[in-house]
Coordinates of C-alpha atoms in Angstrom, one line a residue:
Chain A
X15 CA 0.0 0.0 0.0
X16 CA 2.9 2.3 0.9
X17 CA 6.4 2.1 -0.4
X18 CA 9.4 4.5 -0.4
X19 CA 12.7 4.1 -2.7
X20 CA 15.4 5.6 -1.5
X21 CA 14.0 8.4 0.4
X22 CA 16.1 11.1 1.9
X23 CA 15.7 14.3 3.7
X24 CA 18.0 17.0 4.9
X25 CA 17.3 19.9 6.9
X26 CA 20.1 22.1 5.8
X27 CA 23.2 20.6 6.8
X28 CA 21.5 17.7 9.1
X29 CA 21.1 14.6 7.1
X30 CA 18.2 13.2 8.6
X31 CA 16.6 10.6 6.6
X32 CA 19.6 8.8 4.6
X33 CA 18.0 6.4 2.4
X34 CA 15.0 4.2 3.7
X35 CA 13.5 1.7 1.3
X36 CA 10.3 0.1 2.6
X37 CA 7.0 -1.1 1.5
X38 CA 4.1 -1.6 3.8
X39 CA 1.6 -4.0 2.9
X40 CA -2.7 -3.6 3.0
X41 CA -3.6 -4.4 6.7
X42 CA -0.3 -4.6 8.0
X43 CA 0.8 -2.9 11.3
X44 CA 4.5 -1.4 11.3
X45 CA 5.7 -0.2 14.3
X46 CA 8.9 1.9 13.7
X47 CA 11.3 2.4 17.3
X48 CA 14.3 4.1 17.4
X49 CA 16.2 6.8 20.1
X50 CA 14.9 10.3 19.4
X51 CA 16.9 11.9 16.8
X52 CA 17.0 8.7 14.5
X53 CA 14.1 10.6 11.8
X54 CA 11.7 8.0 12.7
X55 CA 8.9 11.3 13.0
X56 CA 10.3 12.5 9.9
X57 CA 10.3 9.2 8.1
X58 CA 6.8 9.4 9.1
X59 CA 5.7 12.8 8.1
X60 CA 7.7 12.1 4.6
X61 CA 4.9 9.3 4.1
X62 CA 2.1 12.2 3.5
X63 CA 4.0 14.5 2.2
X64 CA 4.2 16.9 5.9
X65 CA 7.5 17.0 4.7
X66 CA 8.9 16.9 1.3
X67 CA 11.7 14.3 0.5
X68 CA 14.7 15.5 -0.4
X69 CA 15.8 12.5 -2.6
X70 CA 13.8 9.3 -3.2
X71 CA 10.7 8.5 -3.8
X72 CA 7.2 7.2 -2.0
X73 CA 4.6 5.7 -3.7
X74 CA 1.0 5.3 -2.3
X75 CA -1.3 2.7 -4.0
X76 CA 0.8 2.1 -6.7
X77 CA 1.4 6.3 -7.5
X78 CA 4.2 7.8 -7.0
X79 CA 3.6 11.2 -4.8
X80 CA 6.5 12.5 -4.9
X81 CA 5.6 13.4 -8.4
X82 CA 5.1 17.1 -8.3
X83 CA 1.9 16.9 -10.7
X84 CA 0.1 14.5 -8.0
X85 CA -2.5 16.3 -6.1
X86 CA -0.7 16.0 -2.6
X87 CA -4.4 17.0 -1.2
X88 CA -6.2 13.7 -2.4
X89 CA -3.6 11.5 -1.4
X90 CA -3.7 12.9 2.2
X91 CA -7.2 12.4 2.3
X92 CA -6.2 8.4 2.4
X93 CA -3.7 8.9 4.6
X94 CA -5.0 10.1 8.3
X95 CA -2.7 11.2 10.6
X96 CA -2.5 11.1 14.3
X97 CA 0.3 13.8 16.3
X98 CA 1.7 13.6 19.5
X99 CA 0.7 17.1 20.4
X100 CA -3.4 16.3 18.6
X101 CA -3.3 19.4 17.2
X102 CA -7.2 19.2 17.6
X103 CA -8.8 23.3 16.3
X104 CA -9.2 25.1 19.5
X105 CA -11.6 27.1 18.5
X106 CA -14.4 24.6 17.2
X107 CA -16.2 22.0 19.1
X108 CA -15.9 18.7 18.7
X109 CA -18.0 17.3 16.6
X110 CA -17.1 20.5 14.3
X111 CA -13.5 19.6 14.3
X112 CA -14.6 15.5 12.9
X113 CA -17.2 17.2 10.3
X114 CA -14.7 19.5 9.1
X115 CA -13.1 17.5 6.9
X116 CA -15.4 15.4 5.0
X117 CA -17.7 18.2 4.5
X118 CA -15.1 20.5 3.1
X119 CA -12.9 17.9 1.9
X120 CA -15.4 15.2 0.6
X121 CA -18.3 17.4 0.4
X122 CA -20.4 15.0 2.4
X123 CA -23.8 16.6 3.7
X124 CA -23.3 18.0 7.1
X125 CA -26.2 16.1 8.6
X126 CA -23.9 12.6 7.3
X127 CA -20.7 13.8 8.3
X128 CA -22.8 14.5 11.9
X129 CA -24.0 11.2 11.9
X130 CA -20.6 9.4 11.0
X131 CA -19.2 11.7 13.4
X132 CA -20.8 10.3 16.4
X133 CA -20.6 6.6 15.3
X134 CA -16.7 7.8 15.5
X135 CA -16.6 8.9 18.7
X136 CA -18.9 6.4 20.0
X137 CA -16.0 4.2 19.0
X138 CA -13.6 6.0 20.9
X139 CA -15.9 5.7 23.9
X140 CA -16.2 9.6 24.3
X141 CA -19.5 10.1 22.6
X142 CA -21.1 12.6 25.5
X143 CA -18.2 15.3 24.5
X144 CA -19.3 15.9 20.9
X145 CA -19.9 19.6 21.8
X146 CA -17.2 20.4 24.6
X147 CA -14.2 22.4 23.1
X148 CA -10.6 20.5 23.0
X149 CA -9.5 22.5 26.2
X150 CA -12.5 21.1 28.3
X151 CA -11.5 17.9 27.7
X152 CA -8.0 15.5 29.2
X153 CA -5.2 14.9 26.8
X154 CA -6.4 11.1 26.2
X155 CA -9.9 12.4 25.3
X156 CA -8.2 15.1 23.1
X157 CA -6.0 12.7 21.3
X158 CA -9.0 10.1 20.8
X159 CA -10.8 12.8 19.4
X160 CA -7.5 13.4 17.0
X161 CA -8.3 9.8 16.5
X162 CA -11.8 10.2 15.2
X163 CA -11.0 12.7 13.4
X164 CA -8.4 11.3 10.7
X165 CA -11.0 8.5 10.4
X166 CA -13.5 10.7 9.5
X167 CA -12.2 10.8 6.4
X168 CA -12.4 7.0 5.6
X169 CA -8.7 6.4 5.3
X170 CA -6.8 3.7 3.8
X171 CA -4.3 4.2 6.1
X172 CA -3.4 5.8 9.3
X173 CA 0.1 7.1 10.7
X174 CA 0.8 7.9 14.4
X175 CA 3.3 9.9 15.0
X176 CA 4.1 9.3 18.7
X177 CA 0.7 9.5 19.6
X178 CA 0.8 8.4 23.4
X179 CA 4.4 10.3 24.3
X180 CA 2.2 13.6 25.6
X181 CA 0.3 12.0 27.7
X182 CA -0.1 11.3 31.1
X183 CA 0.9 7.7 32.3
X184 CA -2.9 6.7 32.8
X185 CA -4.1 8.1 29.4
X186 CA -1.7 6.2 27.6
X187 CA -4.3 3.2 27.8
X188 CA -7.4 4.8 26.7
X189 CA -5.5 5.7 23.9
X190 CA -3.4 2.4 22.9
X191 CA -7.0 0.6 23.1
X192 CA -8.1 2.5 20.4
X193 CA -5.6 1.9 18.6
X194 CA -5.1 -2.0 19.5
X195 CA -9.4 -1.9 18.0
X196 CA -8.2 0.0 14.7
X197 CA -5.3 -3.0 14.2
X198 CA -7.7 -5.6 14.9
X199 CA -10.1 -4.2 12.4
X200 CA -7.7 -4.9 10.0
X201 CA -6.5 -1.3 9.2
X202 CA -3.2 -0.2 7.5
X203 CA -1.1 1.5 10.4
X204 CA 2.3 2.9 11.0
X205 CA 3.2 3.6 14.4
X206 CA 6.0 5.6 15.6
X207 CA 5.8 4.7 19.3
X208 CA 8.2 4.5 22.4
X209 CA 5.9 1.9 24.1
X210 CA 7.5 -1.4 23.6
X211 CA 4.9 -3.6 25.2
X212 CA 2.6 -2.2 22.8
X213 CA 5.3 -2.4 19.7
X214 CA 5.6 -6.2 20.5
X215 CA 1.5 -6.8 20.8
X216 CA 0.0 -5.1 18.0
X217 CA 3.0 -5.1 15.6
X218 CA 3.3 -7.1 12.8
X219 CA 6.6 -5.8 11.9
X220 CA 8.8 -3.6 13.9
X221 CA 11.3 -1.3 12.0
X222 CA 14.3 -0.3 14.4
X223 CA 15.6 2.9 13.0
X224 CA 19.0 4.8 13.8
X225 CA 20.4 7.6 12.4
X226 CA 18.9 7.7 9.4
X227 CA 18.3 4.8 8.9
X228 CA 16.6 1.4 9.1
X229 CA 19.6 -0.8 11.2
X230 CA 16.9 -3.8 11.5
X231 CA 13.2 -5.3 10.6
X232 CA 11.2 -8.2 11.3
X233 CA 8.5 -9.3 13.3
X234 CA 8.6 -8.3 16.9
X235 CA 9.7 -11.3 18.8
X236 CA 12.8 -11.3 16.8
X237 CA 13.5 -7.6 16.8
X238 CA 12.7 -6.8 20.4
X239 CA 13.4 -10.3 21.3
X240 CA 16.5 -11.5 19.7
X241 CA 17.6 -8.1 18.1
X242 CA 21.1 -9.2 16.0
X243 CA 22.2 -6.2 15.7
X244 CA 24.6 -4.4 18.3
X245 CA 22.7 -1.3 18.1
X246 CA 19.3 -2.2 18.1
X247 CA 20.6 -4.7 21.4
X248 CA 21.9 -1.3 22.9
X249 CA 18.7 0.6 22.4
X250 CA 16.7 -2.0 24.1
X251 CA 18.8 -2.5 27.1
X252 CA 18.7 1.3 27.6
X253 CA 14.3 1.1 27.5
X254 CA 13.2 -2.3 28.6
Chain B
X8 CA 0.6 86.3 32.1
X9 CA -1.8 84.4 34.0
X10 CA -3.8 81.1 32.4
X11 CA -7.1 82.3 31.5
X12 CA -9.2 78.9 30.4
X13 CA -12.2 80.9 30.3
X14 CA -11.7 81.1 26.7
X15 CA -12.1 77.8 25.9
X16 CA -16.0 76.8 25.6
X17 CA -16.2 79.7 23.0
X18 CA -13.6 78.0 20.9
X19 CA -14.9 74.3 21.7
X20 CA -16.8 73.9 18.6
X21 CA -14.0 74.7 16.3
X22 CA -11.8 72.2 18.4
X23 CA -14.8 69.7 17.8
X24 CA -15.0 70.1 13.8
X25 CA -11.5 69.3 13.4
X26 CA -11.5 66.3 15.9
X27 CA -14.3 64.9 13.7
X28 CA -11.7 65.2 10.7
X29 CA -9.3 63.8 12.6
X30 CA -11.2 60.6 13.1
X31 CA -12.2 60.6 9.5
X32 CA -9.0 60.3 8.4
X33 CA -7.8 58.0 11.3
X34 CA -10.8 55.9 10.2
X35 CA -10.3 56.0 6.4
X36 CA -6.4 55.2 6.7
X37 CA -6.8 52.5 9.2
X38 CA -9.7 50.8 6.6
X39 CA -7.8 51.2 3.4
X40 CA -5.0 49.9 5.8
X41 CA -6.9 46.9 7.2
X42 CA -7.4 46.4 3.0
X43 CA -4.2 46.5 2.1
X44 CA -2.4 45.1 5.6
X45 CA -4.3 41.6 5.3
X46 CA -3.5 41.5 2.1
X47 CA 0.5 41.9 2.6
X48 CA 0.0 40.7 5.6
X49 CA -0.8 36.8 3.9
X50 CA 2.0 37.6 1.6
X51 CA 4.8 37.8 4.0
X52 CA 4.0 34.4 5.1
X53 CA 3.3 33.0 1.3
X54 CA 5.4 30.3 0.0
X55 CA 6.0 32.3 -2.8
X56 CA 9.6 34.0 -2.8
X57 CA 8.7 36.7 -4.8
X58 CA 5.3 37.6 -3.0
X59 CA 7.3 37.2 0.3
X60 CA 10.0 39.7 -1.2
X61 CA 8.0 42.5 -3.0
X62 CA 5.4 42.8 0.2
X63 CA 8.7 42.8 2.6
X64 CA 10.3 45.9 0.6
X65 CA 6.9 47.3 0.6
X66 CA 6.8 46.9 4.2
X67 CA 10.6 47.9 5.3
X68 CA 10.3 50.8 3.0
X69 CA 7.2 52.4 5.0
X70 CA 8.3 51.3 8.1
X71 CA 11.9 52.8 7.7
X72 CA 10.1 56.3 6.4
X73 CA 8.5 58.7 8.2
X74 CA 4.9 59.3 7.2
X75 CA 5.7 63.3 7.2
X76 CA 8.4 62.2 4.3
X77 CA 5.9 60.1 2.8
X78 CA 2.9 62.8 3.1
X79 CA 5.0 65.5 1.2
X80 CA 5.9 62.3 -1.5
X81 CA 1.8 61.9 -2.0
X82 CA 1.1 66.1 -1.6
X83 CA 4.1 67.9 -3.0
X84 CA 6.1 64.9 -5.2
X85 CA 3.3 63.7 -6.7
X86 CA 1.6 66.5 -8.8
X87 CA 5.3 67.2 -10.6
X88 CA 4.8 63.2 -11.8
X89 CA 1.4 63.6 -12.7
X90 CA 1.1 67.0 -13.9
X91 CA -1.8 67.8 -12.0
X92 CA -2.3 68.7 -7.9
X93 CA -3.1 66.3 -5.4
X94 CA -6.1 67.6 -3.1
X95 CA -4.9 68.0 0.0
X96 CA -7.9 65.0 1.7
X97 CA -7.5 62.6 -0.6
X98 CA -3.1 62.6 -0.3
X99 CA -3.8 62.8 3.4
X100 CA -5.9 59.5 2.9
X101 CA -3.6 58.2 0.5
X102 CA -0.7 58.4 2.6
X103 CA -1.6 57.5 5.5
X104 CA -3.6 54.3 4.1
X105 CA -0.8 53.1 2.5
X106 CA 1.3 54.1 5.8
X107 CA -1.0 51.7 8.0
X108 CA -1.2 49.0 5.5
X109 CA 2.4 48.1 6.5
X110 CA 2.0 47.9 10.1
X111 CA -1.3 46.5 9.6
X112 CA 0.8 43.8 7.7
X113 CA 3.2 42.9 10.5
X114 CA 0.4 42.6 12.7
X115 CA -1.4 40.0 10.7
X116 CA 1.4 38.1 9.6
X117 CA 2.7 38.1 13.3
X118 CA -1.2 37.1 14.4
X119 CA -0.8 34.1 11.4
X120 CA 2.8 32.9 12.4
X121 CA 1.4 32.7 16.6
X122 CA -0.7 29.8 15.3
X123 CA 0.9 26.6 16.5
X124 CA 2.6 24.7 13.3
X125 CA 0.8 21.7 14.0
X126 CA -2.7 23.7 13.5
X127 CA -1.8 23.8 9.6
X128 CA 0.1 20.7 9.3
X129 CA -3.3 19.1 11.0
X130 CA -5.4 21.1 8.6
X131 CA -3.5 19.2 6.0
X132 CA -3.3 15.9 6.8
X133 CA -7.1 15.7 6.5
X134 CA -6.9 17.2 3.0
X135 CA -7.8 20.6 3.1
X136 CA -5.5 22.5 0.8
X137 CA -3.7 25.7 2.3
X138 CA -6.2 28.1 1.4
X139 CA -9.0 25.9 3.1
X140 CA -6.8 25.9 6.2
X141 CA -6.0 29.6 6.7
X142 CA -10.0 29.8 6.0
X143 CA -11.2 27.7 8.5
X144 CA -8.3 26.9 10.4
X145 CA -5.8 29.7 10.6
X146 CA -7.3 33.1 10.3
X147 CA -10.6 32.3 13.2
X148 CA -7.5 31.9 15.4
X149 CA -5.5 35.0 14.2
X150 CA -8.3 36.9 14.2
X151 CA -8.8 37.0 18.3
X152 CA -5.1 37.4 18.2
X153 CA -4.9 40.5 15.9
X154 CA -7.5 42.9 17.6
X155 CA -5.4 44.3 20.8
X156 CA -2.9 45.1 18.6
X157 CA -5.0 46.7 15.4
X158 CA -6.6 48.8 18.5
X159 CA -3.2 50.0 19.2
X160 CA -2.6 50.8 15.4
X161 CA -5.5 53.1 15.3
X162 CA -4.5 54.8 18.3
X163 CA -1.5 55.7 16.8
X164 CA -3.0 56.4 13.5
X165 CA -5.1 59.0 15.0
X166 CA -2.6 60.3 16.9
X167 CA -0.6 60.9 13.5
X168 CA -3.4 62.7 11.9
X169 CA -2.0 65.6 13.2
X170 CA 1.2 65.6 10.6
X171 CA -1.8 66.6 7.9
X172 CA -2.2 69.8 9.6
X173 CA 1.0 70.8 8.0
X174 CA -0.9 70.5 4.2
X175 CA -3.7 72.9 5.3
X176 CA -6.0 70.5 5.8
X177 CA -7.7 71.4 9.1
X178 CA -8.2 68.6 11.6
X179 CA -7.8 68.9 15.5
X180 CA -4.2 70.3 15.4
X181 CA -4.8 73.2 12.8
X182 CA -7.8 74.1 13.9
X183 CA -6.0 75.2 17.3
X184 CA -3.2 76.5 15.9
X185 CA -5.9 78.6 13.6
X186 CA -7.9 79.5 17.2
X187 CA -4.5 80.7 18.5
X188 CA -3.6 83.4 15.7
X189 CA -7.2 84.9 17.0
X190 CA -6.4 84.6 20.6
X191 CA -3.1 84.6 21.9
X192 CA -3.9 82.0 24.0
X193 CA -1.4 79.1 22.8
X194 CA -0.4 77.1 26.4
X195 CA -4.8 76.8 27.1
X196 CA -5.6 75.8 23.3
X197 CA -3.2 73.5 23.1
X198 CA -3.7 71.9 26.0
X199 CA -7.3 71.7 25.3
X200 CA -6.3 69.8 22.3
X201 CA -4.3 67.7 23.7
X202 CA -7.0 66.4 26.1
X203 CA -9.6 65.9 22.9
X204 CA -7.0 63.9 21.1
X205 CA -6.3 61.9 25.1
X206 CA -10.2 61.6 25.7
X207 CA -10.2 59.9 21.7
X208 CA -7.8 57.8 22.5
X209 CA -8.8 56.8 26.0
X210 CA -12.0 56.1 24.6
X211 CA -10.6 53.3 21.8
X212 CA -8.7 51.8 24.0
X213 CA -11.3 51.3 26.4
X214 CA -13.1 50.1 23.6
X215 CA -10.2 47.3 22.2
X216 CA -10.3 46.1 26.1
X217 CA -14.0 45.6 25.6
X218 CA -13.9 43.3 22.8
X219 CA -10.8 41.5 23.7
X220 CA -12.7 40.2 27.0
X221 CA -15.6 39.9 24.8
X222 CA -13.5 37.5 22.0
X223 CA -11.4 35.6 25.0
X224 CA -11.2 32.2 23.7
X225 CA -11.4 28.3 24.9
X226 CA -7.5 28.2 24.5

């Protein structure tokens, strides 16, 4: 479903993403770990275009978006995305900021994009907030909201960037349960995560990324269990 | 010679005419501003190079100019480029407009850029292409942002007004200055002016307060 050739991307002088080749298959869950600075968020953000690869190429569905003639707005419309920070719109409820998108996006009615907007958030079990504003609610309400929201838009994929490291320790759950439902549902996901325990559960492959690259892959009993590779076997002993 | 004050109801009304021309032409500049500000304003923060570079010079030029330079530009430069004179209410208006639309400028694109990153980059993600997010997303949030300081602009703006009396045109300043050729009472007239132009000003700001309380928003 996703795939990226030899994707690269500097910021200035800092090299941050130095060639990844990857392709993610339809219903699989990648989980990609790595220490902070490694360009696992930007690796992520690359995938929808968020930010625009200096070298290489991604392709989505068979297209190649890196093409400048693609219409980066319809591919990201396929592509939800979750942030660690929500980024949910402050100044509209909540129900405003799920309906936002596939009314002005899709052009689905309002009255529909209501109704699928409270089957959403019935989902993520917070369906008595639809008109509280994001500041009345915690940060694991906010983020499931953020949740809702990228599915909103019926998407073929989903991409979590960090999406539990801003909360507080007894969010987290709330949170990872939602997610743990969209992985049993079959859905396409790449998860940048620190959470290990939930790397190895829901993970059907778990990428282990270090400086700009991917040092090791494979399913998650090998790469968190028997991780070959000196520095994937440091990074572990430093967070298990 | 001892301060006589008793002069001043008599001269009040002539005070008043030109305070309401003063406000005019606060008003008018500050509009054609606002116009041209949010305009230049978008601009600055544009992806486009050249946009960002022709409103910056725009900006820096008007910025780095006093308006009494750019006044005599509009009233006295003008006419020898266009063969013909420049009334004296419409370069006023002209001037200054153009004068506000550059700070009006920095104080939308500073309003735009206080929006978190991740507002736009969430706008985005769910497809809505840029102008849809500064639409729906960006600008309802600037807005709230932009108001204190637009309040400020126009208290400054009206405060400048008073350069025009210099090119006859007879606001608040001139009209004092007119009073005191009559009566020989400069330190009271002026004073008195002073306090209409502080009572305008107290007044808009009182005003700005109003409506920020009245605009405070869930974040």
């Amino acid at each position: 479903m996703i795939r990226t050739s030899g994707l690269q991307k500097s910021f200035g002088s800092n090299h941050v993403l130095r060639g990844i080749d990857i392709t993610i298959n339809p219903h699989e869950v990648v989980v990609v770990i790595g220490p902070s600075g490694s360009g696992k968020s930007t690796f992520l953000r690359c995938l929808n275009l968020l930010e625009k690869p200096t070298a290489g190429q991604v392709f989505f569905r068979g297209q190649c978006i890196t093409d400048p003639h693609v219409n980066v707005n319809e591919v990201r419309t396929e592509m939800g995305m979750v942030f660690q920070r929500f980024n949910l719109f402050p100044h509209m409820t909540v129900i405003d900021n799920i309906t936002l998108g596939p009314a002005k996006v899709r052009g689905v009615s309002l009255e529909e994009a209501r109704e699928t907007a409270r089957v959403l958030l019935d989902k993520v079990g917070i369906l008595d907030k639809e008109n509280a504003y994001p500041s009345e609610l915690s940060g694991g309400q906010q983020q499931r909201v953020a949740i809702a929201r990228a599915l909103a838009m019926k998407p073929m994929a989903m991409l979590f960037d960090e999406a539990t490291s801003a909360l507080d320790p007894e969010m987290i759950g709330e949170v990872l349960d939602v997610i743990r439902t969209l992985a049993e549902e079959g859905m396409t996901m790449v998860i940048v995560t620190h959470e290990m325990g939930f790397a190895n559960e829901v993970g059907d492959r778990v990428i282990f990324m270090d400086e700009g690259v991917i040092v090791e892959e494979g399913p998650p009993e090998e790469v968190l269990g028997q991780p070959q590779n000196p520095r994937t076997q440091a990074f572990l002993s430093k967070v298990l | 010679m001892a301060l006589d004050f008793s002069i001043i109801p008599g001269i009040l009304p002539a005070l008043l005419l030109g305070a309401r021309l003063t406000v005019q032409l606060a008003l008018i500049a500050v509009a054609i501003g606002l116009v041209i500000g949010s305009f230049v304003g978008i601009g600055r923060v544009s992806g486009n190079r050249v946009i960002r570079t022709i409103t910056g010079i725009y900006v820096d030029f008007i910025r780095g100019t006093p308006l009494l330079v750019q006044l005599f530009l509009v009233y006295f430069g003008l006419p020898s480029l266009i063969g013909r004179p420049v009334p004296p209410f419409t370069a006023a208006i002209a001037a200054m407009g153009i004068n506000s639309g550059a700070y009006v400028a920095e104080i939308v694109r500073a309003g735009i850029q206080s929006i978190d990153r991740g507002q736009m980059e969430a706008a985005r993600s769910i497809g809505l292409t840029y102008a849809q997010s500064m639409r729906y997303i960006i600008f309802p949030q600037a807005f709230r942002r932009v108001i204190p300081p637009l309040g400020n602009e126009f208290i400054a703006m009206l405060k400048e007004t008073s350069l025009v009396s210099v090119i006859a045109l007879e606001d608040l300043l001139r009209k004092g200055q007119v009073v005191i050729t009559r009566t020989f009472r400069p330190f009271e007239i002026y004073m008195a002016v002073a306090l209409i132009y502080l009572v305008m000003t107290l007044a808009i700001s009182r005003l700005v307060a109003w409506s920020e309380k009245r605009l405070k928003v869930v974040d």
